[in-house]
Amino acid sequence: MTRKLLGAILLAAVALIGVPGAAQPARADANDDAFIAALKADGIDHESVQAAIAAGRLVCHQLDMGKSQDEIATDVMNSSGLDAEHSGYFVAVAERAYCPRYADIPS
């Protein structure tokens, strides 16, 4: 996939974050549970657990493709309605949950 396509997927998935809403279906694993709990603890609401998880996992894929943490946080901010602080937090929480190898790398 190209970076442009990955960016579009991230934008679509993250667009659902910040919109409180529908019933929350069961999550798949402990990493997903920790990710969603961390978002909730920081006041980040989401319409769909699956969309939030997909966006979180996509953060790791974009990092694997060479995109910087700051670039991803900016994408999240521009597509979600989250402010800069919450967008950066979203990226950091995704890293801790899904790709801890990136969690200690400065942006």
Short mmCIF file of C-alpha atoms in Angstrom, two decimals:
data_model
loop_
_atom_site.label_atom_id
_atom_site.label_comp_id
_atom_site.label_asym_id
_atom_site.label_seq_id
_atom_site.Cartn_x
_atom_site.Cartn_y
_atom_site.Cartn_z
CA MET A 1 0.00 0.00 0.00
CA THR A 2 1.16 3.50 -0.61
CA ARG A 3 1.54 6.08 2.12
CA LYS A 4 -1.25 8.08 0.51
CA LEU A 5 -3.65 5.14 0.77
CA LEU A 6 -2.54 4.42 4.34
CA GLY A 7 -3.14 8.05 5.20
CA ALA A 8 -6.63 7.86 3.73
CA ILE A 9 -7.39 4.72 5.73
CA LEU A 10 -6.13 6.35 8.92
CA LEU A 11 -8.19 9.45 8.25
CA ALA A 12 -11.32 7.38 7.70
CA ALA A 13 -10.78 5.26 10.81
CA VAL A 14 -9.81 8.15 13.06
CA ALA A 15 -12.70 10.29 11.84
CA LEU A 16 -14.95 8.18 14.06
CA ILE A 17 -12.98 9.03 17.20
CA GLY A 18 -14.31 11.85 19.31
CA VAL A 19 -17.93 11.11 18.45
CA PRO A 20 -19.73 9.44 21.35
CA GLY A 21 -22.27 6.94 20.24
CA ALA A 22 -23.21 3.41 19.48
CA ALA A 23 -23.07 0.32 21.64
CA GLN A 24 -19.62 -1.06 22.29
CA PRO A 25 -19.20 -4.66 21.09
CA ALA A 26 -16.76 -7.07 22.73
CA ARG A 27 -13.06 -6.53 22.07
CA ALA A 28 -10.61 -9.14 20.94
CA ASP A 29 -7.66 -9.08 23.35
CA ALA A 30 -5.90 -7.50 26.31
CA ASN A 31 -4.01 -5.02 24.10
CA ASP A 32 -7.29 -3.77 22.65
CA ASP A 33 -8.80 -3.52 26.14
CA ALA A 34 -5.80 -1.54 27.42
CA PHE A 35 -5.88 0.76 24.39
CA ILE A 36 -9.60 1.54 24.72
CA ALA A 37 -9.31 1.97 28.50
CA ALA A 38 -6.42 4.45 28.07
CA LEU A 39 -8.41 6.46 25.53
CA LYS A 40 -11.42 6.57 27.86
CA ALA A 41 -9.22 7.54 30.82
CA ASP A 42 -8.03 10.59 28.88
CA GLY A 43 -11.57 11.51 27.83
CA ILE A 44 -11.23 10.41 24.20
CA ASP A 45 -14.59 9.06 23.09
CA HIS A 46 -15.21 6.98 20.00
CA GLU A 47 -18.24 5.93 18.02
CA SER A 48 -16.91 2.47 17.29
CA VAL A 49 -14.48 0.36 19.29
CA GLN A 50 -13.48 -1.44 16.10
CA ALA A 51 -12.68 1.82 14.31
CA ALA A 52 -10.62 3.08 17.24
CA ILE A 53 -8.70 -0.21 17.38
CA ALA A 54 -8.16 -0.19 13.61
CA ALA A 55 -6.84 3.37 13.78
CA GLY A 56 -4.57 2.44 16.69
CA ARG A 57 -3.14 -0.54 14.84
CA LEU A 58 -2.70 1.59 11.73
CA VAL A 59 -0.44 3.91 13.73
CA CYS A 60 2.05 1.04 13.97
CA HIS A 61 1.80 0.24 10.30
CA GLN A 62 2.49 3.86 9.41
CA LEU A 63 5.49 3.88 11.75
CA ASP A 64 6.72 0.69 10.07
CA MET A 65 6.41 2.50 6.72
CA GLY A 66 8.64 5.34 7.97
CA LYS A 67 6.12 7.99 8.93
CA SER A 68 7.11 9.96 12.03
CA GLN A 69 5.12 10.08 15.25
CA ASP A 70 4.56 13.79 14.73
CA GLU A 71 3.26 13.26 11.19
CA ILE A 72 0.82 10.63 12.40
CA ALA A 73 -0.34 12.80 15.30
CA THR A 74 -0.95 15.64 12.84
CA ASP A 75 -3.00 13.28 10.64
CA VAL A 76 -5.03 12.26 13.69
CA MET A 77 -5.56 15.90 14.69
CA ASN A 78 -6.60 16.96 11.19
CA SER A 79 -9.07 14.13 10.75
CA SER A 80 -10.61 13.62 14.17
CA GLY A 81 -11.36 16.89 15.86
CA LEU A 82 -8.90 16.01 18.63
CA ASP A 83 -6.53 18.76 19.70
CA ALA A 84 -2.76 18.39 19.37
CA GLU A 85 -2.32 17.04 22.91
CA HIS A 86 -5.00 14.36 22.54
CA SER A 87 -3.78 13.42 19.06
CA GLY A 88 -0.27 12.89 20.39
CA TYR A 89 -1.70 10.91 23.29
CA PHE A 90 -3.65 8.72 20.84
CA VAL A 91 -0.43 7.92 18.95
CA ALA A 92 1.50 7.24 22.17
CA VAL A 93 -1.20 4.94 23.54
CA ALA A 94 -1.39 3.08 20.22
CA GLU A 95 2.38 2.58 20.32
CA ARG A 96 2.28 1.22 23.88
CA ALA A 97 -0.61 -1.13 23.10
CA TYR A 98 0.32 -2.37 19.63
CA CYS A 99 3.95 -1.58 18.82
CA PRO A 100 5.95 -0.94 22.00
CA ARG A 101 9.15 -1.04 19.97
CA TYR A 102 8.31 2.57 18.98
CA ALA A 103 7.08 3.79 22.36
CA ASP A 104 10.45 5.05 23.61
CA ILE A 105 11.60 6.67 20.38
CA PRO A 106 11.45 10.48 20.61
CA SER A 107 9.30 12.12 17.95
#
